[in-house]
């Protein structure tokens, strides 16, 4: 067996069924070995960045490790953005990259780059394999590291001569990493303390993040039993169903008024699987000023105390901790608190402006209604992303896939490809902006090649809308380099060039019919929704602000 | 901002030092000195470094180190500790009088003359880094030509030791 064959055998033994990748010189032995295997599918993308995002989309939608593959140098470097994205949003991905032969490593050989050096700060761990007999161990370790603890990307750099070398060893089952023992359980005494604090709280809120996506079942029971108001961060949407009456929506910069006020007035925050990112907290010194108890549950000890001091730190797996909390929780006597929250909700619900033109929020709401909040939603980055978070009623966990920490424009289409591969029988709905979509639109070829039935909804406002919105609010309307409409392609013709069915929607009255056509189409479809050019995402807390400075509605001059 | 001396046991793998120093740089931790060497345990190296920071910073330094897969153990020596550094200091010297003066200073600091040339003397001095600072300060009057310091090494006093078997709370 060659090293290349050993790698694939090791991947199969990890349960891998599909690899997202792009071949090239230094990874050709692995691709040659792949040619002979019937039990490993390969999804050929058109740019390596897409392989990384597709692997991440697959991982997020399935809860399993996603695998990306690329050649050395430019191929591997094209993975960089996707690896950083996976690192920030704690997504388990294993990337396998070709490398120039060990004999010429360090000589500036053709397509050589120091990929382990470059990816060191943006992976959970990485390997440069120099001995073919290390391969099974390295692959087993990589999967273990990627999937356990706080998940993240692991890269394996594989010199070509190692791929070609003769392998005679065995494949270990167990992994022995003396410096890596991820915690699984929380500390029972901290759980008791958390439950006692919860009982004593007058104005408690639950905040869940991406780390809680695998703990939805016990968290829902905890909410059910205790009646605690629940808030989901961008990555935590779907953990508590959007239609649960105790769910207040998203916190932070574009969060709901009720969620932000509830945090602002809370005396206790129970935070599970989140890291209190600056888009959530705003100005830290004015975040949750009445807070007496922060119970911070995270599997990564470094997250606890990094941003906010936790009164009850609870290092542990979200599902384990939530299970204990759900078992121990009692119904909370917080009627006054709920009355206050209901008043906030009624005073300032999420609003869609009254306008004659088609608006992104209406499109998203219509798809939400038509799918009952049950689709797997993927987004790009920008205004449409925030609108999707606000207006798509996510009902299920692992069903809202969006680039949060890194905010990577172009994440959407490749991640949707990965999600559709992971959940072939389900409706995968991509909401993308015209700007974001164009950063990875070459992947329409991948959609076409495999006839992946992704529903691609482009919310086309002809602008880099989020940047334009900030220019409106903070740069005196100086629209510096954000206008796209004069040079956007005709997205319908573009889709048709790839052999994909497409439609354009320009008016409100076409919306119901268009939504039905998109959702009823059997295969892939691209829908170009021409929405009003100058829209704004509100409410909004300016960067570095606090809930007190929430801008609820667009300033008057933005109104048409 | 307190001065901390932290020891780290790591697996002796290629690039492990790069992983650590790049993490320090990326997270903005300011490292004052750094020393690395093998230990009596096969495959295990020990790094000691001095870092200034408040409690929160030091807590993050420890936690971020622990996130690295090849880090086996992290200890902030916050109790009674031994702290030693070795330095070589080359000083300009002119005339017999200066030579005698320098010899006296060296004796006061228990420094040894390890090399002699016509117009230069080289001292070897060890001890707490603060002592080495003072020694070099004393010599500046004569003209310090070159210095090389190892960075501080640290160890707890008494019976406390860095044990490997302790289960690391990794992420």
CSV table of N, CA and C in Angstrom, one decimal, chain A residues 169-279:
chain,number,residue,atom,x,y,z
A,169,UNK,N,2.5,-0.4,7.7
A,169,UNK,CA,2.1,-0.4,9.1
A,169,UNK,C,0.6,-0.8,9.3
A,170,UNK,N,0.1,-0.6,10.5
A,170,UNK,CA,-1.3,-0.9,10.8
A,170,UNK,C,-2.0,0.4,11.2
A,171,UNK,N,-3.3,0.3,11.4
A,171,UNK,CA,-4.1,1.5,11.6
A,171,UNK,C,-4.6,1.5,13.1
A,172,UNK,N,-4.1,2.4,13.9
A,172,UNK,CA,-4.5,2.3,15.3
A,172,UNK,C,-5.9,2.8,15.5
A,173,UNK,N,-6.5,2.2,16.5
A,173,UNK,CA,-7.9,2.6,16.9
A,173,UNK,C,-7.8,3.8,17.9
A,174,UNK,N,-6.9,3.6,18.8
A,174,UNK,CA,-6.9,4.6,19.9
A,174,UNK,C,-5.9,5.7,19.6
A,175,UNK,N,-6.2,6.9,20.2
A,175,UNK,CA,-5.4,8.0,20.1
A,175,UNK,C,-4.8,8.4,21.4
A,176,UNK,N,-3.5,8.6,21.4
A,176,UNK,CA,-2.8,9.0,22.7
A,176,UNK,C,-2.1,10.4,22.5
A,177,UNK,N,-2.8,11.3,23.1
A,177,UNK,CA,-2.3,12.7,23.0
A,177,UNK,C,-2.2,13.2,24.5
A,178,UNK,N,-1.0,13.1,25.0
A,178,UNK,CA,-0.8,13.4,26.4
A,178,UNK,C,-1.2,14.9,26.8
A,179,UNK,N,-1.0,15.8,25.8
A,179,UNK,CA,-1.3,17.2,26.1
A,179,UNK,C,-2.7,17.6,25.7
A,180,UNK,N,-3.6,16.7,25.4
A,180,UNK,CA,-4.9,17.0,24.9
A,180,UNK,C,-5.9,16.0,25.5
A,181,UNK,N,-6.6,16.5,26.6
A,181,UNK,CA,-7.6,15.6,27.2
A,181,UNK,C,-8.9,16.5,27.4
A,182,UNK,N,-9.7,16.6,26.3
A,182,UNK,CA,-10.9,17.5,26.4
A,182,UNK,C,-11.8,17.1,27.5
A,183,UNK,N,-12.3,18.0,28.2
A,183,UNK,CA,-13.3,17.7,29.3
A,183,UNK,C,-14.6,17.3,28.6
A,184,UNK,N,-15.3,16.5,29.3
A,184,UNK,CA,-16.6,16.0,28.8
A,184,UNK,C,-17.7,16.5,29.8
A,185,UNK,N,-17.5,16.2,31.0
A,185,UNK,CA,-18.5,16.5,32.0
A,185,UNK,C,-18.2,17.8,32.7
A,186,UNK,N,-19.2,18.5,33.2
A,186,UNK,CA,-19.0,19.7,34.0
A,186,UNK,C,-18.7,19.3,35.4
A,187,UNK,N,-18.4,20.3,36.2
A,187,UNK,CA,-18.2,20.0,37.7
A,187,UNK,C,-19.6,19.9,38.4
A,188,UNK,N,-20.0,18.8,39.0
A,188,UNK,CA,-21.3,18.7,39.6
A,188,UNK,C,-21.6,19.8,40.6
A,189,UNK,N,-20.6,20.3,41.3
A,189,UNK,CA,-20.8,21.3,42.3
A,189,UNK,C,-21.1,22.6,41.6
A,190,UNK,N,-20.5,22.9,40.5
A,190,UNK,CA,-20.8,24.1,39.8
A,190,UNK,C,-22.2,24.1,39.2
A,191,UNK,N,-22.6,22.9,38.8
A,191,UNK,CA,-24.0,22.7,38.3
A,191,UNK,C,-25.0,23.0,39.4
A,192,UNK,N,-24.7,22.5,40.6
A,192,UNK,CA,-25.5,22.8,41.8
A,192,UNK,C,-25.6,24.3,42.1
A,193,UNK,N,-24.4,24.9,42.0
A,193,UNK,CA,-24.4,26.4,42.2
A,193,UNK,C,-25.2,27.1,41.2
A,194,UNK,N,-25.1,26.7,39.9
A,194,UNK,CA,-25.8,27.3,38.9
A,194,UNK,C,-27.3,27.2,39.1
A,195,UNK,N,-27.8,26.0,39.5
A,195,UNK,CA,-29.2,25.8,39.7
A,195,UNK,C,-29.7,26.7,40.9
A,196,UNK,N,-28.9,26.8,41.9
A,196,UNK,CA,-29.3,27.6,43.1
A,196,UNK,C,-29.4,29.1,42.7
A,197,UNK,N,-28.4,29.5,41.9
A,197,UNK,CA,-28.4,30.9,41.4
A,197,UNK,C,-29.6,31.2,40.5
A,198,UNK,N,-30.0,30.2,39.7
A,198,UNK,CA,-31.1,30.3,38.8
A,198,UNK,C,-32.4,30.4,39.7
A,199,UNK,N,-32.5,29.6,40.7
A,199,UNK,CA,-33.7,29.7,41.6
A,199,UNK,C,-33.9,31.1,42.2
A,200,UNK,N,-32.7,31.7,42.6
A,200,UNK,CA,-32.7,32.9,43.3
A,200,UNK,C,-32.9,34.1,42.4
A,201,UNK,N,-32.8,33.9,41.1
A,201,UNK,CA,-32.7,35.1,40.2
A,201,UNK,C,-34.1,35.7,40.0
A,202,UNK,N,-34.2,37.0,39.8
A,202,UNK,CA,-35.4,37.7,39.6
A,202,UNK,C,-35.6,38.0,38.1
A,203,UNK,N,-34.5,38.2,37.4
A,203,UNK,CA,-34.6,38.6,36.0
A,203,UNK,C,-33.6,37.8,35.2
A,204,UNK,N,-33.8,36.5,35.2
A,204,UNK,CA,-32.8,35.6,34.5
A,204,UNK,C,-33.0,35.6,32.9
A,205,UNK,N,-31.9,35.4,32.2
A,205,UNK,CA,-32.1,35.1,30.8
A,205,UNK,C,-31.1,33.9,30.4
A,206,UNK,N,-31.5,33.1,29.5
A,206,UNK,CA,-30.6,32.1,28.9
A,206,UNK,C,-30.1,32.6,27.6
A,207,UNK,N,-28.8,32.5,27.4
A,207,UNK,CA,-28.2,32.8,26.1
A,207,UNK,C,-27.5,31.6,25.5
A,208,UNK,N,-27.9,31.2,24.3
A,208,UNK,CA,-27.2,30.0,23.7
A,208,UNK,C,-26.5,30.4,22.5
A,209,UNK,N,-25.3,29.8,22.2
A,209,UNK,CA,-24.5,30.1,21.1
A,209,UNK,C,-24.3,28.8,20.2
A,210,UNK,N,-23.3,28.9,19.3
A,210,UNK,CA,-23.0,27.8,18.4
A,210,UNK,C,-22.6,26.5,19.1
A,211,UNK,N,-22.0,26.6,20.3
A,211,UNK,CA,-21.6,25.5,21.0
A,211,UNK,C,-22.8,24.7,21.6
A,212,UNK,N,-24.0,25.3,21.5
A,212,UNK,CA,-25.2,24.6,22.0
A,212,UNK,C,-25.9,23.9,20.9
A,213,UNK,N,-25.4,23.9,19.7
A,213,UNK,CA,-26.2,23.3,18.6
A,213,UNK,C,-26.4,21.8,18.8
A,214,UNK,N,-25.4,21.2,19.5
A,214,UNK,CA,-25.6,19.7,19.8
A,214,UNK,C,-26.3,19.4,21.1
A,215,UNK,N,-26.8,20.5,21.7
A,215,UNK,CA,-27.5,20.3,23.0
A,215,UNK,C,-28.9,20.8,23.0
A,216,UNK,N,-29.5,20.9,21.8
A,216,UNK,CA,-30.8,21.5,21.6
A,216,UNK,C,-31.9,20.7,22.5
A,217,UNK,N,-31.8,19.4,22.5
A,217,UNK,CA,-32.8,18.7,23.2
A,217,UNK,C,-32.9,19.0,24.7
A,218,UNK,N,-31.8,18.8,25.4
A,218,UNK,CA,-31.8,19.2,26.8
A,218,UNK,C,-32.1,20.7,27.1
A,219,UNK,N,-31.6,21.5,26.2
A,219,UNK,CA,-31.8,23.0,26.4
A,219,UNK,C,-33.3,23.3,26.3
A,220,UNK,N,-33.9,22.7,25.3
A,220,UNK,CA,-35.4,22.9,25.1
A,220,UNK,C,-36.1,22.4,26.3
A,221,UNK,N,-35.7,21.3,26.9
A,221,UNK,CA,-36.3,20.8,28.1
A,221,UNK,C,-36.1,21.8,29.3
A,222,UNK,N,-34.9,22.3,29.4
A,222,UNK,CA,-34.6,23.3,30.4
A,222,UNK,C,-35.5,24.5,30.3
A,223,UNK,N,-35.7,25.0,29.1
A,223,UNK,CA,-36.5,26.2,28.8
A,223,UNK,C,-38.0,25.9,29.2
A,224,UNK,N,-38.4,24.7,28.8
A,224,UNK,CA,-39.8,24.3,29.0
A,224,UNK,C,-40.1,24.2,30.5
A,225,UNK,N,-39.2,23.5,31.2
A,225,UNK,CA,-39.4,23.3,32.6
A,225,UNK,C,-39.3,24.6,33.5
A,226,UNK,N,-38.2,25.4,33.2
A,226,UNK,CA,-38.0,26.6,34.0
A,226,UNK,C,-38.8,27.8,33.6
A,227,UNK,N,-39.1,27.9,32.3
A,227,UNK,CA,-39.8,29.1,31.8
A,227,UNK,C,-38.9,30.2,31.6
A,228,UNK,N,-37.6,30.0,31.5
A,228,UNK,CA,-36.6,31.1,31.4
A,228,UNK,C,-36.7,31.7,30.0
A,229,UNK,N,-36.6,33.0,29.9
A,229,UNK,CA,-36.5,33.7,28.6
A,229,UNK,C,-35.2,33.3,27.9
A,230,UNK,N,-35.4,32.9,26.6
A,230,UNK,CA,-34.2,32.4,25.9
A,230,UNK,C,-33.8,33.3,24.7
A,231,UNK,N,-32.5,33.4,24.5
A,231,UNK,CA,-32.0,34.3,23.5
A,231,UNK,C,-31.0,33.4,22.7
A,232,UNK,N,-31.0,33.5,21.4
A,232,UNK,CA,-30.0,32.7,20.6
A,232,UNK,C,-29.1,33.7,19.8
A,233,UNK,N,-27.8,33.5,20.0
A,233,UNK,CA,-26.9,34.3,19.1
A,233,UNK,C,-27.0,33.9,17.7
A,234,UNK,N,-26.3,34.6,16.8
A,234,UNK,CA,-26.3,34.2,15.4
A,234,UNK,C,-26.0,32.8,15.2
A,235,UNK,N,-25.0,32.2,15.9
A,235,UNK,CA,-24.7,30.8,15.8
A,235,UNK,C,-25.6,29.9,16.6
A,236,UNK,N,-26.4,30.5,17.5
A,236,UNK,CA,-27.2,29.7,18.3
A,236,UNK,C,-28.6,29.6,17.9
A,237,UNK,N,-28.9,30.2,16.7
A,237,UNK,CA,-30.3,30.1,16.2
A,237,UNK,C,-30.7,28.7,15.9
A,238,UNK,N,-31.9,28.3,16.3
A,238,UNK,CA,-32.4,26.9,16.0
A,238,UNK,C,-32.2,26.0,17.2
A,239,UNK,N,-31.4,26.4,18.2
A,239,UNK,CA,-31.2,25.6,19.4
A,239,UNK,C,-32.5,25.6,20.2
A,240,UNK,N,-33.1,26.8,20.4
A,240,UNK,CA,-34.4,26.9,20.9
A,240,UNK,C,-35.3,27.3,19.6
A,241,UNK,N,-36.4,26.7,19.4
A,241,UNK,CA,-37.2,26.9,18.2
A,241,UNK,C,-37.7,28.4,18.2
A,242,UNK,N,-37.6,29.0,17.0
A,242,UNK,CA,-38.0,30.4,16.9
A,242,UNK,C,-39.5,30.6,17.3
A,243,UNK,N,-40.3,29.6,17.2
A,243,UNK,CA,-41.7,29.8,17.5
A,243,UNK,C,-42.0,29.4,19.0
A,244,UNK,N,-41.0,29.1,19.7
A,244,UNK,CA,-41.2,28.9,21.2
A,244,UNK,C,-41.5,30.3,21.8
A,245,UNK,N,-42.6,30.4,22.6
A,245,UNK,CA,-43.0,31.7,23.1
A,245,UNK,C,-42.0,32.2,24.0
A,246,UNK,N,-41.1,31.4,24.5
A,246,UNK,CA,-40.0,31.9,25.4
A,246,UNK,C,-38.8,32.4,24.7
A,247,UNK,N,-38.8,32.3,23.4
A,247,UNK,CA,-37.7,32.7,22.6
A,247,UNK,C,-37.8,34.2,22.2
A,248,UNK,N,-36.8,35.0,22.5
A,248,UNK,CA,-36.8,36.4,22.3
A,248,UNK,C,-36.1,36.9,21.1
A,249,UNK,N,-35.4,35.9,20.4
A,249,UNK,CA,-34.6,36.3,19.2
A,249,UNK,C,-33.2,36.4,19.5
A,250,UNK,N,-32.5,37.2,18.6
A,250,UNK,CA,-31.1,37.3,18.6
A,250,UNK,C,-30.7,38.6,19.4
A,251,UNK,N,-29.5,38.5,20.1
A,251,UNK,CA,-29.0,39.7,20.8
A,251,UNK,C,-28.0,40.4,20.0
A,252,UNK,N,-27.6,41.6,20.5
A,252,UNK,CA,-26.4,42.3,19.9
A,252,UNK,C,-26.8,43.3,18.8
A,253,UNK,N,-25.8,43.5,18.0
A,253,UNK,CA,-25.9,44.7,17.1
A,253,UNK,C,-27.2,44.8,16.3
A,254,UNK,N,-27.6,43.6,15.7
A,254,UNK,CA,-28.9,43.7,15.0
A,254,UNK,C,-29.9,42.8,15.7
A,255,UNK,N,-29.8,42.6,17.0
A,255,UNK,CA,-30.7,41.8,17.7
A,255,UNK,C,-32.0,42.5,18.0
A,256,UNK,N,-33.0,41.7,18.6
A,256,UNK,CA,-34.3,42.3,18.8
A,256,UNK,C,-34.2,43.3,20.0
A,257,UNK,N,-35.1,44.2,20.1
A,257,UNK,CA,-35.2,45.1,21.2
A,257,UNK,C,-35.4,44.3,22.5
A,258,UNK,N,-36.3,43.4,22.5
A,258,UNK,CA,-36.6,42.6,23.7
A,258,UNK,C,-35.4,41.8,24.2
A,259,UNK,N,-34.7,41.2,23.3
A,259,UNK,CA,-33.5,40.4,23.7
A,259,UNK,C,-32.5,41.3,24.3
A,260,UNK,N,-32.2,42.5,23.7
A,260,UNK,CA,-31.2,43.4,24.2
A,260,UNK,C,-31.6,44.0,25.5
A,261,UNK,N,-32.9,44.4,25.6
A,261,UNK,CA,-33.3,45.0,26.8
A,261,UNK,C,-33.3,44.0,28.0
A,262,UNK,N,-33.7,42.7,27.6
A,262,UNK,CA,-33.7,41.7,28.7
A,262,UNK,C,-32.3,41.5,29.2
A,263,UNK,N,-31.3,41.5,28.3
A,263,UNK,CA,-29.9,41.3,28.8
A,263,UNK,C,-29.5,42.5,29.6
A,264,UNK,N,-29.9,43.7,29.1
A,264,UNK,CA,-29.5,45.0,29.8
A,264,UNK,C,-30.1,45.0,31.2
A,265,UNK,N,-31.3,44.4,31.4
A,265,UNK,CA,-31.9,44.5,32.8
A,265,UNK,C,-31.7,43.2,33.6
A,266,UNK,N,-31.1,42.2,33.0
A,266,UNK,CA,-31.0,40.9,33.6
A,266,UNK,C,-30.1,40.9,34.9
A,267,UNK,N,-30.6,40.1,35.9
A,267,UNK,CA,-29.7,40.0,37.1
A,267,UNK,C,-28.9,38.7,37.0
A,268,UNK,N,-29.3,37.8,36.0
A,268,UNK,CA,-28.6,36.6,35.8
A,268,UNK,C,-28.6,36.2,34.4
A,269,UNK,N,-27.4,35.9,33.9
A,269,UNK,CA,-27.3,35.3,32.5
A,269,UNK,C,-26.7,33.9,32.6
A,270,UNK,N,-27.5,33.0,32.0
A,270,UNK,CA,-27.0,31.6,31.9
A,270,UNK,C,-26.6,31.5,30.4
A,271,UNK,N,-25.2,31.5,30.2
A,271,UNK,CA,-24.7,31.5,28.8
A,271,UNK,C,-24.2,30.1,28.5
A,272,UNK,N,-24.7,29.5,27.5
A,272,UNK,CA,-24.3,28.1,27.1
A,272,UNK,C,-23.7,28.1,25.7
A,273,UNK,N,-22.4,27.8,25.6
A,273,UNK,CA,-21.8,27.6,24.3
A,273,UNK,C,-21.7,28.8,23.5
A,274,UNK,N,-21.3,29.9,24.1
A,274,UNK,CA,-21.1,31.2,23.4
A,274,UNK,C,-19.9,31.9,24.0
A,275,UNK,N,-19.4,32.9,23.3
A,275,UNK,CA,-18.1,33.5,23.7
A,275,UNK,C,-18.2,35.0,23.9
A,276,UNK,N,-19.4,35.5,24.0
A,276,UNK,CA,-19.7,37.0,24.2
A,276,UNK,C,-18.8,37.8,23.3
A,277,UNK,N,-19.0,37.6,22.0
A,277,UNK,CA,-18.3,38.3,21.0
A,277,UNK,C,-18.7,39.8,21.0
A,278,UNK,N,-17.9,40.6,20.4
A,278,UNK,CA,-18.1,42.1,20.5
A,278,UNK,C,-19.4,42.5,19.8
A,279,UNK,N,-19.8,41.7,18.8
A,279,UNK,CA,-21.1,42.0,18.1
A,279,UNK,C,-22.3,41.7,19.0
